[in-house]
Tab-separated table of C-alpha atoms in Angstrom:
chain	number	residue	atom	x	y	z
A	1	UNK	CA	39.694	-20.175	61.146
A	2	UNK	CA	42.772	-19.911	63.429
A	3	UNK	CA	45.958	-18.615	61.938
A	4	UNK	CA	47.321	-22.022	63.294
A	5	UNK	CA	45.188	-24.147	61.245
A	6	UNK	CA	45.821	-21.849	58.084
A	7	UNK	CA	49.748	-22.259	58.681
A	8	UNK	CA	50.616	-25.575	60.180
A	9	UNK	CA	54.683	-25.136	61.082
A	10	UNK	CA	54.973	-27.678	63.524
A	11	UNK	CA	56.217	-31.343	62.519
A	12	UNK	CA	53.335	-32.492	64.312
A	13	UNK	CA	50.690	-30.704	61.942
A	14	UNK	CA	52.564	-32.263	59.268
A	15	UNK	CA	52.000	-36.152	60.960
A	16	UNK	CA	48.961	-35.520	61.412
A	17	UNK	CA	48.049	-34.455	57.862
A	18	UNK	CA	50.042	-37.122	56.825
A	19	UNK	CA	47.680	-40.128	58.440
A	20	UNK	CA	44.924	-41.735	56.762
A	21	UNK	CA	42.223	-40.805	58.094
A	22	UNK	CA	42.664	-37.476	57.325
A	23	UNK	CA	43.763	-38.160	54.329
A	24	UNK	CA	40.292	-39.722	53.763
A	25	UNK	CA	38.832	-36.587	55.312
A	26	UNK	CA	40.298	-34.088	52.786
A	27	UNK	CA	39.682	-36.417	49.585
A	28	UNK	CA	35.676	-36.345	50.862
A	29	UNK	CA	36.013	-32.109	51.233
A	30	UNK	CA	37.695	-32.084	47.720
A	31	UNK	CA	34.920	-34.131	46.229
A	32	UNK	CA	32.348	-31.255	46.837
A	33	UNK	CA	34.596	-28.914	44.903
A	34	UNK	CA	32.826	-29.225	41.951
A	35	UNK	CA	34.335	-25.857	40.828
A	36	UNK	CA	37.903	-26.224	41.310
A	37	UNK	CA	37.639	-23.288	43.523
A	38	UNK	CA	39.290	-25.157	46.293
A	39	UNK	CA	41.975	-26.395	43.921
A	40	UNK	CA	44.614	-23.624	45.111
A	41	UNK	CA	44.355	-24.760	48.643
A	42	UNK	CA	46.700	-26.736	50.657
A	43	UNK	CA	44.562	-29.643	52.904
A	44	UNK	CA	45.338	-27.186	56.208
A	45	UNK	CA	43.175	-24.479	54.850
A	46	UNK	CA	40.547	-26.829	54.079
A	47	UNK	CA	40.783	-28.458	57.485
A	48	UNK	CA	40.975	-25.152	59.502
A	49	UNK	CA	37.532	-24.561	60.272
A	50	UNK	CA	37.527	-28.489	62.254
A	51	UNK	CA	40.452	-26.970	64.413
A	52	UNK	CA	39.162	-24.779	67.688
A	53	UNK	CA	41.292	-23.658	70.286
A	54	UNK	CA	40.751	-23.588	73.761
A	55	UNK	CA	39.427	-19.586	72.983
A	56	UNK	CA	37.385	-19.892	70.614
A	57	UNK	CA	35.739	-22.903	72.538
A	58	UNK	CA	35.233	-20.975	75.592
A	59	UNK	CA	33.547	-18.034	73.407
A	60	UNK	CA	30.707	-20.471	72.099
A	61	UNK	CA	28.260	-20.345	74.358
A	62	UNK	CA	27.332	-23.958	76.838
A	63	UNK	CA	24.083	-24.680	74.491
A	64	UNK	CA	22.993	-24.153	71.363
A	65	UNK	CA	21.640	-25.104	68.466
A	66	UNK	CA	24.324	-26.585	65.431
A	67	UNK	CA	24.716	-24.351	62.754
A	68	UNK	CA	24.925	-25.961	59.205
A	69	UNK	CA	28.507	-25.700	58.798
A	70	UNK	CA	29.135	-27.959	61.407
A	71	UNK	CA	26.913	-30.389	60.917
A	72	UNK	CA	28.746	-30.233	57.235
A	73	UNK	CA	32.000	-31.183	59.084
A	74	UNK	CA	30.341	-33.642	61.282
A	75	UNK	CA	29.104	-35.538	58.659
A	76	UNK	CA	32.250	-35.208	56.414
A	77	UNK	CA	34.293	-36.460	59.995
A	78	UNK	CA	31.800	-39.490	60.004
A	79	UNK	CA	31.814	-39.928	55.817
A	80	UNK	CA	35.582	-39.939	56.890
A	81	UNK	CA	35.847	-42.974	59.144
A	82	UNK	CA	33.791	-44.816	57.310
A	83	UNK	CA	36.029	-44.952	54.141
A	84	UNK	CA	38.877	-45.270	56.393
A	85	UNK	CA	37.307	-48.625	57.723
A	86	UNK	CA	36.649	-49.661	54.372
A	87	UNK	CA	40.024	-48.857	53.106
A	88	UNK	CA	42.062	-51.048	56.045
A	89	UNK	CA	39.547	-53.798	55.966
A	90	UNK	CA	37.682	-53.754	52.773
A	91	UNK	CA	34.210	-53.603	54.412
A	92	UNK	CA	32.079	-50.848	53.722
A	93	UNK	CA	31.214	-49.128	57.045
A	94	UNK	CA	27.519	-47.680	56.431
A	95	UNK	CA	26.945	-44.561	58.736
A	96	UNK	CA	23.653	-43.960	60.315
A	97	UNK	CA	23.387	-40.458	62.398
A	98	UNK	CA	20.633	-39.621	64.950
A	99	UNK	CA	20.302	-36.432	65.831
A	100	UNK	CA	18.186	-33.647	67.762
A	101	UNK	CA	18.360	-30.273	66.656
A	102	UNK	CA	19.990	-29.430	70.182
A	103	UNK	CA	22.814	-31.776	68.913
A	104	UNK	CA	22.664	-34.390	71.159
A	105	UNK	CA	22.307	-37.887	69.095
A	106	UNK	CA	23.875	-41.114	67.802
A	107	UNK	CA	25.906	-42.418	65.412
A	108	UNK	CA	26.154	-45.833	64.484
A	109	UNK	CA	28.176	-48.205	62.072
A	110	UNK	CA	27.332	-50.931	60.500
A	111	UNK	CA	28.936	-53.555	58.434
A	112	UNK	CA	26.761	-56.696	57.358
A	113	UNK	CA	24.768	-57.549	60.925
A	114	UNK	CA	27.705	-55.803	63.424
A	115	UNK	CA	27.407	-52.545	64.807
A	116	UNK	CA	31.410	-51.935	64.660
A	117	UNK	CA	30.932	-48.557	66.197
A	118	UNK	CA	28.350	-46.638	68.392
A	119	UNK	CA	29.128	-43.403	69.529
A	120	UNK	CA	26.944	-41.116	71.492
A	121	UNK	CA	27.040	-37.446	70.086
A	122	UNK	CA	27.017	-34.272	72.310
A	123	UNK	CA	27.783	-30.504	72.469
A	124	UNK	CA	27.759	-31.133	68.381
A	125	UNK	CA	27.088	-27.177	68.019
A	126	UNK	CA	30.944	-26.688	69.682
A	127	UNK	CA	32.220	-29.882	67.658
A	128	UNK	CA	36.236	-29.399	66.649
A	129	UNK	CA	39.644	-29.953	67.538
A	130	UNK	CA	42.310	-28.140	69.193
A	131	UNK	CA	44.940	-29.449	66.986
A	132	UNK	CA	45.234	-30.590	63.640
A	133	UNK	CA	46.970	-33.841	65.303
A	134	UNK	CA	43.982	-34.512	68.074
A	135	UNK	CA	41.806	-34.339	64.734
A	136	UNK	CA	43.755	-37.061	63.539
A	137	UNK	CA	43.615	-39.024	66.776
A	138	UNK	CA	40.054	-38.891	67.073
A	139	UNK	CA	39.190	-40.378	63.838
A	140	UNK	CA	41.807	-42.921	63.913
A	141	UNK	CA	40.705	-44.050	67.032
A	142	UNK	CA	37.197	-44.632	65.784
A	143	UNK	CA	38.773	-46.547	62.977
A	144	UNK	CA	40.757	-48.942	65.348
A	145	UNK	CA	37.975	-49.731	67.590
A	146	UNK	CA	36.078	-50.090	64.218
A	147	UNK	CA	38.410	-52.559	62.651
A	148	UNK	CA	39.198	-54.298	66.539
A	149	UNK	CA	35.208	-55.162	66.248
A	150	UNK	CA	35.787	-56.914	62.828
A	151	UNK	CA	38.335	-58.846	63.722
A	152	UNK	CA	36.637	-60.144	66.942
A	153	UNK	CA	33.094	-61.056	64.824
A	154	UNK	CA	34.457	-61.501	61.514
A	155	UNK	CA	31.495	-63.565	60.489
A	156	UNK	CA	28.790	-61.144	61.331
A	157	UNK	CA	30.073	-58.367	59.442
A	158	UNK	CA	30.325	-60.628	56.340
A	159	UNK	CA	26.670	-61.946	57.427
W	1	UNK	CA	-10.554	-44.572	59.276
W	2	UNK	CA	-12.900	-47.173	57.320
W	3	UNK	CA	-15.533	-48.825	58.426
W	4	UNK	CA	-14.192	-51.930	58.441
W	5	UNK	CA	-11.561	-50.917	60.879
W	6	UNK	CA	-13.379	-49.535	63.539
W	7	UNK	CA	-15.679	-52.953	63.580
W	8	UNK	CA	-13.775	-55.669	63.657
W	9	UNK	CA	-16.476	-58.225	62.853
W	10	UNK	CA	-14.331	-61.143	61.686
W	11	UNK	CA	-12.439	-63.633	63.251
W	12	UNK	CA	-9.188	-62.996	61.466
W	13	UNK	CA	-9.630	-59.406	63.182
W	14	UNK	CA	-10.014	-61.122	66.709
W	15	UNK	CA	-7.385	-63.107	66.207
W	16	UNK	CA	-4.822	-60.353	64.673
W	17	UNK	CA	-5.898	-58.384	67.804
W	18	UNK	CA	-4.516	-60.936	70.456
W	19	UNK	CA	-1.364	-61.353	68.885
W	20	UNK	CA	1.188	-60.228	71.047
W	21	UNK	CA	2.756	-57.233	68.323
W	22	UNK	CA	-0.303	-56.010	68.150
W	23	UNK	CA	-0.816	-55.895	71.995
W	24	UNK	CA	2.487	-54.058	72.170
W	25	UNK	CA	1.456	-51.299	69.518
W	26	UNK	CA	-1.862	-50.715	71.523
W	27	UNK	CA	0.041	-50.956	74.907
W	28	UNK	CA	2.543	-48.138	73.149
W	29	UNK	CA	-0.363	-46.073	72.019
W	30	UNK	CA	-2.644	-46.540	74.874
W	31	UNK	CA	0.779	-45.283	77.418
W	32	UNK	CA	0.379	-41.714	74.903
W	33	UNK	CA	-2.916	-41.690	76.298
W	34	UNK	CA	-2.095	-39.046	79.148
W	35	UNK	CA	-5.674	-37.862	80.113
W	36	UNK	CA	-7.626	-40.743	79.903
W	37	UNK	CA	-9.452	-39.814	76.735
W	38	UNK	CA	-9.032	-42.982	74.683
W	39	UNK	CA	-9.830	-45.378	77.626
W	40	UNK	CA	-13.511	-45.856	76.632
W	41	UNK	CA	-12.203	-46.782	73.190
W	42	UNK	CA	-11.698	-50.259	71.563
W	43	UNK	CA	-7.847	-51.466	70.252
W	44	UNK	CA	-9.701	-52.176	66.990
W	45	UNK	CA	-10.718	-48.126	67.181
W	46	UNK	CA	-7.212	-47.118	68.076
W	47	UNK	CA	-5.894	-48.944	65.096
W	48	UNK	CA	-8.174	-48.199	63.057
W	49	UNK	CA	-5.830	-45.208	61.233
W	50	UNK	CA	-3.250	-48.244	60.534
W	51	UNK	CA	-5.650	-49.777	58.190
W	52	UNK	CA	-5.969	-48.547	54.450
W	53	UNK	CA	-7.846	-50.497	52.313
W	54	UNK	CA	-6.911	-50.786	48.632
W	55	UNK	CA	-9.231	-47.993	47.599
W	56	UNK	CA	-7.552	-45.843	50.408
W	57	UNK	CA	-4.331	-46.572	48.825
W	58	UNK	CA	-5.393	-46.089	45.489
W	59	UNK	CA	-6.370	-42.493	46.528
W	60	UNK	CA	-3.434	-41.942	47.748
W	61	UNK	CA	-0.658	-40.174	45.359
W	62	UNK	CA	2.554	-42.156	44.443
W	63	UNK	CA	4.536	-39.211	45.681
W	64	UNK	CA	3.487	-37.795	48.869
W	65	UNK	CA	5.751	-35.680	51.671
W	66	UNK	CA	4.707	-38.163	54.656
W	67	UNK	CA	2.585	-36.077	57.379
W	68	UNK	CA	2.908	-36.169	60.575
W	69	UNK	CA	0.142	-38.540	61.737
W	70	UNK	CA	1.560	-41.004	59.624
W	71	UNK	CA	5.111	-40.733	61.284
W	72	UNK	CA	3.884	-41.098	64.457
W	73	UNK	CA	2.074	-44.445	63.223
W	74	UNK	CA	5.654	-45.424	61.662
W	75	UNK	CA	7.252	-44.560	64.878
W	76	UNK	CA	5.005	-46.417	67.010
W	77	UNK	CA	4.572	-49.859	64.567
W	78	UNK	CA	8.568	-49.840	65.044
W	79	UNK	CA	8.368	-49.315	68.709
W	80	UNK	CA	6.249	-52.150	69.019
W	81	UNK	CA	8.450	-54.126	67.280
W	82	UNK	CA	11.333	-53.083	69.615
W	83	UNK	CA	9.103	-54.125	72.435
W	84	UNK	CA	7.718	-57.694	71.163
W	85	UNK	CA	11.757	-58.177	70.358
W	86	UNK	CA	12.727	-57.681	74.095
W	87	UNK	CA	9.523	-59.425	75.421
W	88	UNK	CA	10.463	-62.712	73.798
W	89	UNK	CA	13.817	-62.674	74.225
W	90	UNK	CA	14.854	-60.515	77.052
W	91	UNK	CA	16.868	-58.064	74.970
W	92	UNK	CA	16.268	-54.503	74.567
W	93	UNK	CA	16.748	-53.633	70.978
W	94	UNK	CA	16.801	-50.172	70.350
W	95	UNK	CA	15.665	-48.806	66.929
W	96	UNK	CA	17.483	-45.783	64.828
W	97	UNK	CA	15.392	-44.211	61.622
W	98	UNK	CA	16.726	-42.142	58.940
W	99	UNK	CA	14.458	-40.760	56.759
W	100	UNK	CA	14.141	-37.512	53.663
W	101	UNK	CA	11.402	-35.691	54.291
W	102	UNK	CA	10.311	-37.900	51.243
W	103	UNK	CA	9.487	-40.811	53.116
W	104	UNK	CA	12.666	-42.720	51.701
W	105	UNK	CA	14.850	-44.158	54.419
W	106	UNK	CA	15.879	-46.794	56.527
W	107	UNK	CA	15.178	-48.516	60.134
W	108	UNK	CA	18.108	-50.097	62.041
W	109	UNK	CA	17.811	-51.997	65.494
W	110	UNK	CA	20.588	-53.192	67.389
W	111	UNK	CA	21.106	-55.239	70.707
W	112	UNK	CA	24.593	-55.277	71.506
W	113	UNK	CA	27.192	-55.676	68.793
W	114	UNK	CA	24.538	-56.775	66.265
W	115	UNK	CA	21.998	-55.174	63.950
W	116	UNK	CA	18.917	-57.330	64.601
W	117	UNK	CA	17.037	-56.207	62.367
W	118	UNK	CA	17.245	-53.296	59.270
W	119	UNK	CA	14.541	-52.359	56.803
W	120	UNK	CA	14.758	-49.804	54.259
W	121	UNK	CA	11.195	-47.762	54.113
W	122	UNK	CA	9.940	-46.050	51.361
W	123	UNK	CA	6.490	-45.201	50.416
W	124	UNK	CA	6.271	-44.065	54.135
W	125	UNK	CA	3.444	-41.388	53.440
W	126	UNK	CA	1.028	-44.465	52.472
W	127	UNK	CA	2.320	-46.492	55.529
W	128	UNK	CA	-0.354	-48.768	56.336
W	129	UNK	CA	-2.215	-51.947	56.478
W	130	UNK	CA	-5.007	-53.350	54.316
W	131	UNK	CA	-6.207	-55.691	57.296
W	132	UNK	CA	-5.460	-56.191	61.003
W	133	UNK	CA	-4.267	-59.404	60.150
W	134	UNK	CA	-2.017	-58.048	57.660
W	135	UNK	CA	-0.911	-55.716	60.321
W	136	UNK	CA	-0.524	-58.056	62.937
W	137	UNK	CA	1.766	-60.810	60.073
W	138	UNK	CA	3.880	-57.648	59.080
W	139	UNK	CA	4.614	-56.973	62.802
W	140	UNK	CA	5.122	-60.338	63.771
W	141	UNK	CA	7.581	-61.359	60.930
W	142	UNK	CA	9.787	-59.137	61.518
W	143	UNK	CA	9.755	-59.891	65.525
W	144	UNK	CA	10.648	-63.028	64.113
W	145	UNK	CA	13.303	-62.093	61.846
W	146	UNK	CA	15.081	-60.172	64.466
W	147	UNK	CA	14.630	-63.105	66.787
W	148	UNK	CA	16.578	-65.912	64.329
W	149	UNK	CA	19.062	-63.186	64.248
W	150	UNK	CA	19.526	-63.214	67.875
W	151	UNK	CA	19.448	-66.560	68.132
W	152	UNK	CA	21.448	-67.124	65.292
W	153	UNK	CA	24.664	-64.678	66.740
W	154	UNK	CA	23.733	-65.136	71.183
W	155	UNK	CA	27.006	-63.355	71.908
W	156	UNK	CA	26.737	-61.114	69.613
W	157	UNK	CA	23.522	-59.608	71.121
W	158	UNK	CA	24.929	-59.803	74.315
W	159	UNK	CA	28.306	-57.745	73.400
C-alpha cells in the first residue's frame, strides 16, 4: 500500500471517493468485514491496495500468474459496477468472468437477453490504479457504457 | 460406454446421427483427433461416452465432483451448439461457462449485443444422454432456442 493511498490530501482523492461507484466499491469491501475489524478504517485504507503507482508497476514483473488478492479486488471492482448499474437503472447487471490462470480472460454483463458490457481482461496479475481518481474513472466508465447500452435496447434487457 | 451405444441398431439412432447438432459434435470431436487414431471409428462409437442409460445414471451418486472426461463432453456438446447456431444463421455465437468445481454453474452465449442463449447446469458430473435421439433433441432445441432469439432481436445480434 502506497503512503498516497493510505493518506489521500488532495481534493481530487476526495472526488473521487466521493463518486458512486466507489462508493459501491467500499460498501461491497465492508460487507466481508464480518468482524468489525475494518470498522476503524477510513474507505482510503481500504482502497489502497487497488492504487499502484507507476513504481510499483514497473517492479511487477511483464507475466505472471494473479495472486489471490487481486483476483479478490478484481472481482470486488466487477461486484462494483454491477451494483452501480443496478443502482442508476434499476436492472440487475449479472457478472460472468472468464479467466485463465495467466490472467488473460473475459468479463461479461448481462441484463435480461443484452450483453451491456464485454470487456476483455489482461495483465490481471498487475491489475490497479495509479490514482484513487483513475479508479473512479474506470469503473464509472464501465457504468456509462453499461447504462448507454440500456437505453439504446431497452426492451432486450427487460426481455 | 453401453452396448447400446456403440451399436446403433435402430432407426431413431440413424436418424439422431444425421441431424445436423450431432454432425457438429462429431465434426468437433473428430478435429481433436490429431493422429488419426479415431478415423477407423464409427460417430455412433465416438458418442458412445455421451450416452448413459438409466441404470448408468442410477449408479451414479447424486453428488459427484465432475471429472474431467465429463467436462470435456460438456465443453464439446456446447461447442457444437455454438457451431449449429452460426451454421444456420451465419452468426458466430461464442459461449462463456462458469462452473464450482461442483458441477453447479451456468452457460452464456452471445452474438453481438445479445445473450442468445443461457442455461444454468447442474448435475454436470452425470452429464449425459439416455439415447442418441435424446442427445440429438437436447442439442437441437436449444440451436433452436438461440435461433428465435436471433430472429426475434436481428439487430441486436448484429450490434
Amino acid at each position: 500500500m502506497s503512503d498516497a493511498a493510505v493518506s489521500p490530501a488532495v481534493p481530487e482523492d476526495e472526488a473521487a471517493l466521493a463518486t458512486p461507484f466507489v462508493k459501491c466499491l467500499v460498501r461491497l469491501i465492508r460487507a466481508q468485514d464480518c468482524h468489525g475489524s475494518w470498522e476503524g478504517k477510513r474507505d482510503a485504507e481500504l482502497l489502497g491496495d487497488f492504487i499502484i503507482t507507476k513504481e510499483q508497476r514497473r517492479a511487477i514483473p511483464i507475466i505472471g500468474d494473479p495472486d489471490p488478492d487481486v483476483l479478490w479486488r478484481l472481482d470486488k471492482f466487477y461486484a462494483a459496477v454491477g451494483l452501480a448499474i443496478e443502482e442508476r437503472c434499476g436492472l440487475m447487471a449479472s457478472p460472468m468472468m472468464e479467466m485463465s490462470h495467466e490472467g488473460f480472460g473475459r468479463v461479461l454483463f448481462t441484463a435480461g437477453r443484452l450483453v451491456v458490457l464485454s470487456k476483455t481482461l489482461r495483465d490481471v496479475h498487475r491489475f490497479g490504479f495509479e490514482t484513487f481518481w483513475k479508479l473512479a474513472a474506470a469503473g464509472t466508465k464501465l457504468v456509462g457504457d453499461a447504462i448507454a447500452a440500456i437505453d439504446a435496447y431497452p426492451e432486450v434487457a427487460r426481455a
